[in-house]
mmCIF file of C-alpha atoms and ligand atoms in Angstrom:
data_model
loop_
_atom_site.group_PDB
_atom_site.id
_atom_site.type_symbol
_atom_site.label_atom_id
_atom_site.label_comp_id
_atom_site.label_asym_id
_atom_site.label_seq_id
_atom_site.Cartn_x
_atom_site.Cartn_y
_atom_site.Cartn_z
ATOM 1 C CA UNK A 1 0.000 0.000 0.000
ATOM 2 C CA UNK A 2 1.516 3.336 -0.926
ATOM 3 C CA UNK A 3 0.442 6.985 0.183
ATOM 4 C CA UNK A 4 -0.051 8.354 -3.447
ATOM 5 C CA UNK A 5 -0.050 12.435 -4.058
ATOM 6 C CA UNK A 6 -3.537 12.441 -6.245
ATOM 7 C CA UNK A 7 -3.689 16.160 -7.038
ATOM 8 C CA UNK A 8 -2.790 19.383 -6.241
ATOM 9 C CA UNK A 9 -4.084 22.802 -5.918
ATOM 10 C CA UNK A 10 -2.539 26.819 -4.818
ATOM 11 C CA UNK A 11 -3.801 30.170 -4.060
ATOM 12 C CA UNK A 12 -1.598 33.103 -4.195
ATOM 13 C CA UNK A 13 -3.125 36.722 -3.380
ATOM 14 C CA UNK A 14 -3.750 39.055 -5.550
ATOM 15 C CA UNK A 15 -1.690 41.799 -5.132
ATOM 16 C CA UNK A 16 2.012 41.651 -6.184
ATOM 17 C CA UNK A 17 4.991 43.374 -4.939
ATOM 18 C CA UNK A 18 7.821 43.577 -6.719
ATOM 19 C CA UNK A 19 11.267 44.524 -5.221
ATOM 20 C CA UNK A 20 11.404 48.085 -6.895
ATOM 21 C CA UNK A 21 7.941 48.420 -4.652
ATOM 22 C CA UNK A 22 9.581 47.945 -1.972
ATOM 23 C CA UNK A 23 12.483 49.941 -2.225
ATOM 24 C CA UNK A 24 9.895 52.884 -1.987
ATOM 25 C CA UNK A 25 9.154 52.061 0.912
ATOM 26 C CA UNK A 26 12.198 51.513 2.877
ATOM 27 C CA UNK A 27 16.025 51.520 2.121
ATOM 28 C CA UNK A 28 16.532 48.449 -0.004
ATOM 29 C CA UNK A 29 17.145 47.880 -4.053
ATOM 30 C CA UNK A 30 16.211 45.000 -6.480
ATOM 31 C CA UNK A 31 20.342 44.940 -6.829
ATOM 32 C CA UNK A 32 20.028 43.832 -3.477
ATOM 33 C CA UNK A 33 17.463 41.622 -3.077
ATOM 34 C CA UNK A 34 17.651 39.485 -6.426
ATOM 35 C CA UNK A 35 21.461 39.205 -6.292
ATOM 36 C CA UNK A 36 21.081 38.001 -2.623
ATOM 37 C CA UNK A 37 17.952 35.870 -2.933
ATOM 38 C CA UNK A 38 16.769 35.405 -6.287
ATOM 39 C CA UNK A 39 13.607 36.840 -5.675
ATOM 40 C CA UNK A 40 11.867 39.456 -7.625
ATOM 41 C CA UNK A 41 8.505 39.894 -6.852
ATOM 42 C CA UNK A 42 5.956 38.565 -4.295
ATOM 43 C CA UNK A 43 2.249 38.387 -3.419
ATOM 44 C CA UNK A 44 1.177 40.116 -0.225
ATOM 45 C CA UNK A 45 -2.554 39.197 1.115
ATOM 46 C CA UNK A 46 -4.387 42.466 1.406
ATOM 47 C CA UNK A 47 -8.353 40.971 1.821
ATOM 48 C CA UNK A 48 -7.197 37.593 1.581
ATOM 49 C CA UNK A 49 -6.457 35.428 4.855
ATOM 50 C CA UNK A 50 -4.932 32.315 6.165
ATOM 51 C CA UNK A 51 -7.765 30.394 5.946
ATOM 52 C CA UNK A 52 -9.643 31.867 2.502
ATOM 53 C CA UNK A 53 -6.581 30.956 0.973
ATOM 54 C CA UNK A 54 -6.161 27.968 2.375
ATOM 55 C CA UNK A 55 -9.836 27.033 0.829
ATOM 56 C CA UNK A 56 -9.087 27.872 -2.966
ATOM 57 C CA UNK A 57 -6.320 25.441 -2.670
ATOM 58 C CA UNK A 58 -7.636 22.530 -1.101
ATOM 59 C CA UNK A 59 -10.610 23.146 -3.666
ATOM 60 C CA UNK A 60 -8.376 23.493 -6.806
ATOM 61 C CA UNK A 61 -6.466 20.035 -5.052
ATOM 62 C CA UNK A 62 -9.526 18.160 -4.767
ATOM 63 C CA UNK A 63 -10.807 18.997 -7.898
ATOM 64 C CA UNK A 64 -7.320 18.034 -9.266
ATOM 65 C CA UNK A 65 -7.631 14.993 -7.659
ATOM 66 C CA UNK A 66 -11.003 14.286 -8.797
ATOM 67 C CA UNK A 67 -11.780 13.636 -4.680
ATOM 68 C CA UNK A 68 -15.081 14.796 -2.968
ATOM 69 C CA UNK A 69 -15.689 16.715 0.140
ATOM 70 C CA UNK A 70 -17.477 13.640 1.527
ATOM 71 C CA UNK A 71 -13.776 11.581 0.794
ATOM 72 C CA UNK A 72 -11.674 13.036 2.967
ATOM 73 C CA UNK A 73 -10.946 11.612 6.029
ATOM 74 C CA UNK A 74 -8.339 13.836 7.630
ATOM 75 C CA UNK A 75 -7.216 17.603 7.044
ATOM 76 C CA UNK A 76 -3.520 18.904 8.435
ATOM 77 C CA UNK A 77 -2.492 22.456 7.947
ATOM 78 C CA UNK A 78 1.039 23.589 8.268
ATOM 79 C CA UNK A 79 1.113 27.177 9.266
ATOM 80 C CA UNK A 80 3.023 30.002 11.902
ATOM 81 C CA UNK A 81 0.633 31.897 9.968
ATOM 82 C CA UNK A 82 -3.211 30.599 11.083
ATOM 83 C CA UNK A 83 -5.840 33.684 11.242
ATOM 84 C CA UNK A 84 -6.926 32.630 15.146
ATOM 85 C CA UNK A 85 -5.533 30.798 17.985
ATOM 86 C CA UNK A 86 -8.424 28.354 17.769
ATOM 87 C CA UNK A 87 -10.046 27.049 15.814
ATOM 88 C CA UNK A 88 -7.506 25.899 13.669
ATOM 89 C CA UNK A 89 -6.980 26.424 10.157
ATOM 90 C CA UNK A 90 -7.790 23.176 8.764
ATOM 91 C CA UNK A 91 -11.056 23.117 10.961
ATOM 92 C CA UNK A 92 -12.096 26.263 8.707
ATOM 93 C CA UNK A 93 -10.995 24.684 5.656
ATOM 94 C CA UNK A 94 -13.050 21.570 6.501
ATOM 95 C CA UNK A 95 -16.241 23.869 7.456
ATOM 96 C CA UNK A 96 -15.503 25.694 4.018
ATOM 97 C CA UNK A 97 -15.058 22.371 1.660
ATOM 98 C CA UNK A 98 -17.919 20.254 3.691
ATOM 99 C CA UNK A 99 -15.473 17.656 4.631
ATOM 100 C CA UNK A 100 -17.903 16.874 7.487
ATOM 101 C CA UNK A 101 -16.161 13.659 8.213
ATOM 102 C CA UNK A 102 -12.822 14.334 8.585
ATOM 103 C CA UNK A 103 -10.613 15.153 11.212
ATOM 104 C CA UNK A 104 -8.789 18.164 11.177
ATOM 105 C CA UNK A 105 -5.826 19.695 12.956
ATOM 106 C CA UNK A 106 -2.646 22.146 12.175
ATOM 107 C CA UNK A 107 1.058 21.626 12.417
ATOM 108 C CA UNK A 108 3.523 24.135 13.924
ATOM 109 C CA UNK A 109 6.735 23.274 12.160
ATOM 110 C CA UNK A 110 7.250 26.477 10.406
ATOM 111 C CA UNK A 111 8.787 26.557 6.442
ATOM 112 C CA UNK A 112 9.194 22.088 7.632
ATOM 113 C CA UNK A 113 5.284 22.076 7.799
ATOM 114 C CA UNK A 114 4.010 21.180 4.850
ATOM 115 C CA UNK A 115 6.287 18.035 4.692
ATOM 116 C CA UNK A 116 5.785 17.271 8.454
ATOM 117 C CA UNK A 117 2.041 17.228 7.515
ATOM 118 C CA UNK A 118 2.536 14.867 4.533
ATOM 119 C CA UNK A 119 4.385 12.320 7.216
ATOM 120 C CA UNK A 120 1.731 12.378 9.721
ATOM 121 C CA UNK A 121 -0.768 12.011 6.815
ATOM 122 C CA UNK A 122 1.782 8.919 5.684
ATOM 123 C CA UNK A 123 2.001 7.231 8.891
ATOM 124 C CA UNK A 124 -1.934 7.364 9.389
ATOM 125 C CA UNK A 125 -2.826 6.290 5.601
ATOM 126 C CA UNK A 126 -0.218 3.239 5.862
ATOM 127 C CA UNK A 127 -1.302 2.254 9.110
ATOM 128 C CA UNK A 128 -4.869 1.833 8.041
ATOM 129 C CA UNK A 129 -6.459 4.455 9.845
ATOM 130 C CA UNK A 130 -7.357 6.874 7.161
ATOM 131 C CA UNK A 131 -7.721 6.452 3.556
ATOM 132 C CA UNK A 132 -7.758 9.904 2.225
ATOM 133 C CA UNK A 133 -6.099 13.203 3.357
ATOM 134 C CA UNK A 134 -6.026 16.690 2.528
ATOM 135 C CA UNK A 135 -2.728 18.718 3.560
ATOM 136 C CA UNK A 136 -2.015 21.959 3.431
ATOM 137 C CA UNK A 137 0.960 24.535 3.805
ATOM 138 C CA UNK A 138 -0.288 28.286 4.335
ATOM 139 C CA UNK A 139 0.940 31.407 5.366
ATOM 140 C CA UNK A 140 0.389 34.855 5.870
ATOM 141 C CA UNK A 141 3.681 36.021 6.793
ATOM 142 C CA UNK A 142 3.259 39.688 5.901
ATOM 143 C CA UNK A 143 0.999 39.968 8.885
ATOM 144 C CA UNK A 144 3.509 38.901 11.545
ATOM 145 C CA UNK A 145 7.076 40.310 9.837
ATOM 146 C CA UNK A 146 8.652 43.755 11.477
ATOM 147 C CA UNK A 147 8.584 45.781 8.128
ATOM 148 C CA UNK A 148 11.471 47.616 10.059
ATOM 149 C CA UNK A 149 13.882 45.348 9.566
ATOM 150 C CA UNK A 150 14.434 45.114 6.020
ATOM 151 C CA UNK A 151 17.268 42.045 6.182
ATOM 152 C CA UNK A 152 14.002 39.586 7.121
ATOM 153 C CA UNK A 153 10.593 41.376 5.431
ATOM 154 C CA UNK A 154 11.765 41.581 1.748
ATOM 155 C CA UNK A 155 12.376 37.810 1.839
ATOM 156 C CA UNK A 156 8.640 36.651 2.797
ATOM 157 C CA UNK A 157 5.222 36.286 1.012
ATOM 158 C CA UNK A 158 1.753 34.835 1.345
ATOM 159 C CA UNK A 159 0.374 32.160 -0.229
ATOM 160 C CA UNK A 160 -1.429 27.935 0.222
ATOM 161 C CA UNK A 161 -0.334 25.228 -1.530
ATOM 162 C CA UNK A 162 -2.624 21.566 -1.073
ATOM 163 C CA UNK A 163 -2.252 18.240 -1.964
ATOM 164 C CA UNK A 164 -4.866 15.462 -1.575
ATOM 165 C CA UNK A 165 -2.735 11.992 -0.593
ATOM 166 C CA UNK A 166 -4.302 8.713 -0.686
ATOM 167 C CA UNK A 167 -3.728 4.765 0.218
ATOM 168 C CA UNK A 168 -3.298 3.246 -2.800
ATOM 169 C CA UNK A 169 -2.070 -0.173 -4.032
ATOM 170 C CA UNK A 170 0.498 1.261 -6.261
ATOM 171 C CA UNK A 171 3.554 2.980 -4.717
ATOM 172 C CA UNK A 172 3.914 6.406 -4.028
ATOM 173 C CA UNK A 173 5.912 7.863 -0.901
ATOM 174 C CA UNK A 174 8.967 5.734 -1.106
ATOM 175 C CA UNK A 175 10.899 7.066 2.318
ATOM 176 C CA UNK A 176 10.558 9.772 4.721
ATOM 177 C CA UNK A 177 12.859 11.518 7.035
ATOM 178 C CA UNK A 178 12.382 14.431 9.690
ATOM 179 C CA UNK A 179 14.116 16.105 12.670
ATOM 180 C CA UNK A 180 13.833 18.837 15.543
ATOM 181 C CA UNK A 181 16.961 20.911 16.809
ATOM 182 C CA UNK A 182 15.097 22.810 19.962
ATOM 183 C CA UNK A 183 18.483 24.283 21.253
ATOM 184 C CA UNK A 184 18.592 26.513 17.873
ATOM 185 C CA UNK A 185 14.952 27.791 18.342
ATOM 186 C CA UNK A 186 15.802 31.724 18.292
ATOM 187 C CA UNK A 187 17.889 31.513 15.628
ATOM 188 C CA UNK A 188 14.588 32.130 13.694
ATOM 189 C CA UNK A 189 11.571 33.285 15.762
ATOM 190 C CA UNK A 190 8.447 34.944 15.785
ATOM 191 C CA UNK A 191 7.080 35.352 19.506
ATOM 192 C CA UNK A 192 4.330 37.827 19.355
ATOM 193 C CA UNK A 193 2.364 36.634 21.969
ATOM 194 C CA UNK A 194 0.681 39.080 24.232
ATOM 195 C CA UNK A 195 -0.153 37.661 28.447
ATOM 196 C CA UNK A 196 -3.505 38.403 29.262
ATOM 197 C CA UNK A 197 -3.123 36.800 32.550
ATOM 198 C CA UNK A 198 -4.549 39.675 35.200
ATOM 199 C CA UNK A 199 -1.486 37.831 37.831
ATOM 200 C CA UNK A 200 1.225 38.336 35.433
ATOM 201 C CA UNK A 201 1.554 41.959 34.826
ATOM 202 C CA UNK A 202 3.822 41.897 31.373
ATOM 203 C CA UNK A 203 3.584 44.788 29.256
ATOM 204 C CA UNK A 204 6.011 43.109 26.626
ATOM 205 C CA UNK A 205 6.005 44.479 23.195
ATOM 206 C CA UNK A 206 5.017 42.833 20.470
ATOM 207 C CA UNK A 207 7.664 40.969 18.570
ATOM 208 C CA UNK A 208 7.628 39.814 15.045
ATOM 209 C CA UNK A 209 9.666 37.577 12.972
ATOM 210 C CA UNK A 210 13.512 37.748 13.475
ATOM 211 C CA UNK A 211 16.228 35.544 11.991
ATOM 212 C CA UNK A 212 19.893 35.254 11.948
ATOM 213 C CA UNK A 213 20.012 34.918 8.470
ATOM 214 C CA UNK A 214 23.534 33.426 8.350
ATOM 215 C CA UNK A 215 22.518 30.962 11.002
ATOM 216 C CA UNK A 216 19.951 29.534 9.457
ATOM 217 C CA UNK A 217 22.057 29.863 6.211
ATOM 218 C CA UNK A 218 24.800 27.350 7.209
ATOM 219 C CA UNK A 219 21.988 25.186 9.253
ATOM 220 C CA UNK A 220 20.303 24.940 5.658
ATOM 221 C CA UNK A 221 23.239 23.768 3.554
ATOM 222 C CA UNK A 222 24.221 20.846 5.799
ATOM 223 C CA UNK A 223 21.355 19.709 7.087
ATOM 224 C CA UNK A 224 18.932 19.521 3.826
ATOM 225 C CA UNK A 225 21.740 17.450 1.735
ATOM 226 C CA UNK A 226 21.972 15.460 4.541
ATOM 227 C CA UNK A 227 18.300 14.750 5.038
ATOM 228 C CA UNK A 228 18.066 14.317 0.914
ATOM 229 C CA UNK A 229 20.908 11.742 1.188
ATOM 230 C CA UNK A 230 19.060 10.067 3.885
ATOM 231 C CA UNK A 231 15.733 9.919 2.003
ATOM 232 C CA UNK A 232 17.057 8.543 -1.332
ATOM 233 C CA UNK A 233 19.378 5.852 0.211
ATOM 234 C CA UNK A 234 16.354 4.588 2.551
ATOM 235 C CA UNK A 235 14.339 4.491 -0.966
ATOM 236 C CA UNK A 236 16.786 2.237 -2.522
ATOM 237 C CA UNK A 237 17.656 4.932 -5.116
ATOM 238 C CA UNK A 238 20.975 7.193 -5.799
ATOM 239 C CA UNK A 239 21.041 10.787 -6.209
ATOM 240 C CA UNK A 240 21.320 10.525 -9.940
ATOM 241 C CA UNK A 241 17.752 8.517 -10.382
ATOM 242 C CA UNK A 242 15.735 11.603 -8.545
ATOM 243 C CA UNK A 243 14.155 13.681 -11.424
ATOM 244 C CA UNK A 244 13.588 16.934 -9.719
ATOM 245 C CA UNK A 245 14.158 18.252 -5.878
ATOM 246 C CA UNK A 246 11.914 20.577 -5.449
ATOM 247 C CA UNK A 247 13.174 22.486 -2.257
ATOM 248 C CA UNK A 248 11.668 24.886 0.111
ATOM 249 C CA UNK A 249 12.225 28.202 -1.817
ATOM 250 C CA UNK A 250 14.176 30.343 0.967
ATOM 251 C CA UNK A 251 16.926 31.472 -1.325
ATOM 252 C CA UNK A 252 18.553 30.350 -4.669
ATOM 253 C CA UNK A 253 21.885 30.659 -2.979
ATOM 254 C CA UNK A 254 21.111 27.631 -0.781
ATOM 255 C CA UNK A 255 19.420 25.730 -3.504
ATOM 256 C CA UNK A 256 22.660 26.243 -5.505
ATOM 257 C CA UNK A 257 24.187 25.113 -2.719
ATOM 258 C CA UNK A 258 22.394 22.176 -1.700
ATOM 259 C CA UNK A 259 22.105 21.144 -5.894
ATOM 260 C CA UNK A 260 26.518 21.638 -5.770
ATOM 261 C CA UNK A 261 26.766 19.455 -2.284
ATOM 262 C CA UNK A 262 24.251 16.815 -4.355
ATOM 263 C CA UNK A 263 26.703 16.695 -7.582
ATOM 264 C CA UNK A 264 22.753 17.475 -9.476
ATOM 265 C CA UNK A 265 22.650 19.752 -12.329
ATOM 266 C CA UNK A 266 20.432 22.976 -11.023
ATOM 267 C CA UNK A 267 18.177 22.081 -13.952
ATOM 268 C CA UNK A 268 16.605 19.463 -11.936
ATOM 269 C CA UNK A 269 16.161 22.085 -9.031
ATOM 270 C CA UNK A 270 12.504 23.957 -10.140
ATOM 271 C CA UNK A 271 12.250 27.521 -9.145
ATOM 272 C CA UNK A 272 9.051 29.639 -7.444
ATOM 273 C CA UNK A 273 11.008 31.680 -5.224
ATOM 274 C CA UNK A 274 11.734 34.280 -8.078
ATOM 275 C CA UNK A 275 7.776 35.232 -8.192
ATOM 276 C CA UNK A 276 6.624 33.550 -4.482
ATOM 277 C CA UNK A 277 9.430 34.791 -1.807
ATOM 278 C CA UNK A 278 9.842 32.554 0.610
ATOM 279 C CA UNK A 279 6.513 31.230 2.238
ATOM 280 C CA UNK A 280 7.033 29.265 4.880
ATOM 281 C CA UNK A 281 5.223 26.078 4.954
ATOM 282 C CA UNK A 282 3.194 26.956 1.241
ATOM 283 C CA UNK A 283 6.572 26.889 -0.703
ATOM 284 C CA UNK A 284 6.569 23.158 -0.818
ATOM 285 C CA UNK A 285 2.876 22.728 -2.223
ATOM 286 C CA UNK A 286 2.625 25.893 -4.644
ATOM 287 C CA UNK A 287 6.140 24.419 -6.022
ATOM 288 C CA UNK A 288 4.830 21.149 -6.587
ATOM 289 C CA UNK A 289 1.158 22.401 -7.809
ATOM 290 C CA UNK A 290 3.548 24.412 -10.755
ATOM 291 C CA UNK A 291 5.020 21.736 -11.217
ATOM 292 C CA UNK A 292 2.177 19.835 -11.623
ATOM 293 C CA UNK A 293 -0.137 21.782 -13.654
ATOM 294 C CA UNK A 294 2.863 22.983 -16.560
ATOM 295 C CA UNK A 295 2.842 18.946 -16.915
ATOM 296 C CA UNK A 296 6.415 18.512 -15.650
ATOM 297 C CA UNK A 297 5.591 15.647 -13.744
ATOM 298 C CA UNK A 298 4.634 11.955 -15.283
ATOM 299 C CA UNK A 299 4.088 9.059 -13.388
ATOM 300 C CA UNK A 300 6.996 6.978 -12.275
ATOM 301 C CA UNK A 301 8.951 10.025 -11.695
ATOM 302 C CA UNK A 302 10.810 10.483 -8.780
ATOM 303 C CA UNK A 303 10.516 13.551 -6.710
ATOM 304 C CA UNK A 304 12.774 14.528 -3.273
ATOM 305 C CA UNK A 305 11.114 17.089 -1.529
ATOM 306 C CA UNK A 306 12.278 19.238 1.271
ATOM 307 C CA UNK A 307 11.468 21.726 3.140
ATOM 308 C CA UNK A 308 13.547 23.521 6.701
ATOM 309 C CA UNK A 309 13.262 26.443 8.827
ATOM 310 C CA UNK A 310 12.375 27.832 11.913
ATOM 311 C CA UNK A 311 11.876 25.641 15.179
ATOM 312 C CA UNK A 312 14.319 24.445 13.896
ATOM 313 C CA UNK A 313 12.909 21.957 11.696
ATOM 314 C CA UNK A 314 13.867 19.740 8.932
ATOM 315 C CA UNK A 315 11.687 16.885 7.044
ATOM 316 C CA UNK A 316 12.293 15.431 3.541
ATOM 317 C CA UNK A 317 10.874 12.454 1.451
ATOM 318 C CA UNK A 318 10.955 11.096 -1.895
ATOM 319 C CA UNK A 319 7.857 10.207 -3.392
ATOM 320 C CA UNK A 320 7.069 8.335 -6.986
ATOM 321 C CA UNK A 321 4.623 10.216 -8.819
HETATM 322 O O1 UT7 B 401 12.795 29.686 5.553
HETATM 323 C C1 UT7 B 401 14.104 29.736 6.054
HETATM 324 C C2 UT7 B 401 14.353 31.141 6.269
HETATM 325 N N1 UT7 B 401 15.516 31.834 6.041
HETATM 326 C C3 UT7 B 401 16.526 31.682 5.183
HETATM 327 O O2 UT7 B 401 16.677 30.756 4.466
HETATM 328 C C4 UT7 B 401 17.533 32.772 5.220
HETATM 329 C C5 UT7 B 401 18.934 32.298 4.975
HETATM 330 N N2 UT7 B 401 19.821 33.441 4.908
HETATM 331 C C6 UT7 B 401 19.927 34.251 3.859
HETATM 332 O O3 UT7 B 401 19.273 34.000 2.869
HETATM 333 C C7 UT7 B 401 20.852 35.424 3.929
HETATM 334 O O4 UT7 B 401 21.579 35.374 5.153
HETATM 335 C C8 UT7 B 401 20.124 36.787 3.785
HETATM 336 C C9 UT7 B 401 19.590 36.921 2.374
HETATM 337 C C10 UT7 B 401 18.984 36.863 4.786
HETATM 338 C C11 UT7 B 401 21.093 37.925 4.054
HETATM 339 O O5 UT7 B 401 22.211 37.849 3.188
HETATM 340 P P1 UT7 B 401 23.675 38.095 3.773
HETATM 341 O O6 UT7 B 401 24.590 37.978 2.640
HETATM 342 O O7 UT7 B 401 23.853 37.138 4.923
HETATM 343 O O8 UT7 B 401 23.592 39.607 4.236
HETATM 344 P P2 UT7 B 401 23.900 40.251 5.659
HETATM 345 O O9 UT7 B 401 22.781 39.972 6.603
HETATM 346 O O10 UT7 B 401 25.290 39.878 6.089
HETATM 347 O O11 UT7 B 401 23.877 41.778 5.312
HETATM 348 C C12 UT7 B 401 24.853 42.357 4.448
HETATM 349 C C13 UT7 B 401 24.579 43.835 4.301
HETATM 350 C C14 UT7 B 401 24.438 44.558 5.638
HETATM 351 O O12 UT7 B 401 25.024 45.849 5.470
HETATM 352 P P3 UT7 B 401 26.526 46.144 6.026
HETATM 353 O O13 UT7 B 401 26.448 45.873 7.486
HETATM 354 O O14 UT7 B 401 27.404 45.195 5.285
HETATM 355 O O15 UT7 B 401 26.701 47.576 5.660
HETATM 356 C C15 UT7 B 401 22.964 44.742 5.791
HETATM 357 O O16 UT7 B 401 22.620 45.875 6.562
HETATM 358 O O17 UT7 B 401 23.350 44.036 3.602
HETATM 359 C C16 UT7 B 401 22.521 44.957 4.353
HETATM 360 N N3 UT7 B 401 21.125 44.598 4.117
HETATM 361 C C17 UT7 B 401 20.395 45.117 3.115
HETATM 362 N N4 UT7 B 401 20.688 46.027 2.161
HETATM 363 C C18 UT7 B 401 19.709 46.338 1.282
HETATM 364 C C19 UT7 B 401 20.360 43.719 4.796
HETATM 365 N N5 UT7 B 401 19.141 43.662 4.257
HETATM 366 C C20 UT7 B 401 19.127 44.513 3.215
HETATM 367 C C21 UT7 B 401 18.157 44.881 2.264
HETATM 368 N N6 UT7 B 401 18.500 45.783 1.323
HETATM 369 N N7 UT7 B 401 16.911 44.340 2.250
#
């Protein structure tokens, strides 16, 4: 029995911002931010939220997959990024879809939680619990970045990605892999919290996203070629049978990187980051829905996928498509 990706869906918002934008507003160029990054433009959510865009993409991934509302038996959102504290994300996307059956919950693994979703979702379909799942990386990040500090905000955008997984008889994700480095947790961290508790007098102020960019630089280049190496040797394959990695988009630099450590041509390295920024858990999913729907992907082919970030987090797996 294999957990099989049947289709996939993404939302982006509406409104794009391009790096010249920015550099209207604060004290940054596009000289700086593509040569850096690689990115040139992103979508910022103006009306759109978590959750509404969360709901275009798990309906443009069911209808990809050809899967009903009435199908699904379990929804898992990856976000930092959810619109409320409760209810969750994927409880709103199952209200919005009428997956009335399902069971629905988000992960808190930051730009990992996408893949840490489509584990949990693994582990659940092969051990016969669930048949069908809908999963789900989304993000607002422009809510919760410090537009002050222009080394973090130009690198972030909003967006969902989906995918609906299912048990199938033929094989689909081949091997998994996943870690958790607690100790490195501030390195990249977003702890805008506020203490309503009437015996704890804090009057903290708020704090968005911060990141030691180098930090999680050099954490990225070792541990994702690792965690790829891991993945394709536990799948019985070698580095030179994967057809395309597609990577969390954080930076091009590191995906050069990673692609140089890997002895891959970049070619098989597919790009969103350019037009998407980095978003967090969606990169993953709106990569992969590209990929999907310009026909780049044909069954039998075999797909790494990656994703790392804050908490910090890691997770990786190679799936057949
Ligand atoms: O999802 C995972 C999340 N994060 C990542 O993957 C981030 C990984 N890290 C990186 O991608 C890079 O570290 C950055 C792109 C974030 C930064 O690149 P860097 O080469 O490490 O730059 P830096 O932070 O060392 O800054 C270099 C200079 C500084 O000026 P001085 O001190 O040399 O005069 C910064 O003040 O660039 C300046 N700078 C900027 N200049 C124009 C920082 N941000 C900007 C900006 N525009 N937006």
């Amino acid at each position: 029995m294999g957990t099989k990706i049947i289709g996939t869906g993404s939302c982006l918002p509406k409104t794009v911002v391009t790096n010249d934008d920015l550099s209207r507003i604060m004290d940054t160029s596009d000289e700086w931010i593509s040569s850096r990054t690689g990115i040139r433009e992103r979508h910022l959510a103006k009306e759109e939220t978590t959750a509404s865009m969360s709901v275009e993409a798990a309906k443009r991934a069911m209808e990809n997959a050809g899967v009903t509302a009435d199908e699904i038996d379990l929804i898992i959102v990856g976000t930092v990024s959810a619109d409320h504290v409760t209810p969750a994300c994927a409880c709103e996307v199952q209200a919005a879809v009428g997956a009335d059956r399902a069971v629905a919950f988000d992960v808190n693994a930051a730009c990992s939680g996408f893949m840490f979703a489509l584990n949990i979702a693994h582990v659940y379909l092969q051990a016969g619990i669930y048949r069908t799942a809908l999963i789900l990386g989304a993000e607002t990040l422009s809510k919760i970045m410090d537009w002050d500090d222009r080394s973090t905000c130009v690198l972030f955008g909003d967006g969902a990605g989906a995918a609906v997984v299912r048990a199938e008889s033929i094989s689909g994700l081949l091997s998994f892999d996943q870690g958790s480095d607690g100790t490195k947790g501030g390195v990249l961290a977003c702890t805008n919290r506020t203490n309503n508790n009437p015996l704890v007098k804090t009057s903290r102020e708020l704090e968005y996203v911060h990141m030691d960019g180098q930090e999680v630089y050099k954490f990225a280049v070792t541990a994702v070629p690792a965690s790829l190496h891991k993945v394709i040797e536990a799948a019985g394959l070698t580095v030179e049978d994967i057809d395309y990695f597609a990577l969390h988009q954080a930076n091009i630099r590191i995906i050069q990187s990673v692609a140089k450590r890997l002895k891959v041509s970049e070619d098989k390295f597919p790009i969103s980051l350019d037009h998407c920024g980095n978003i967090s858990a969606a990169s993953v999913p709106i990569l992969l829905d590209e990929m999907n729907r310009k026909g780049m992907l044909k069954p039998g082919m075999k797909i790494a996928l990656s994703g790392f970030g804050g908490g910090l987090t890691w997770a990786s797996a190679v799936v057949e498509w």
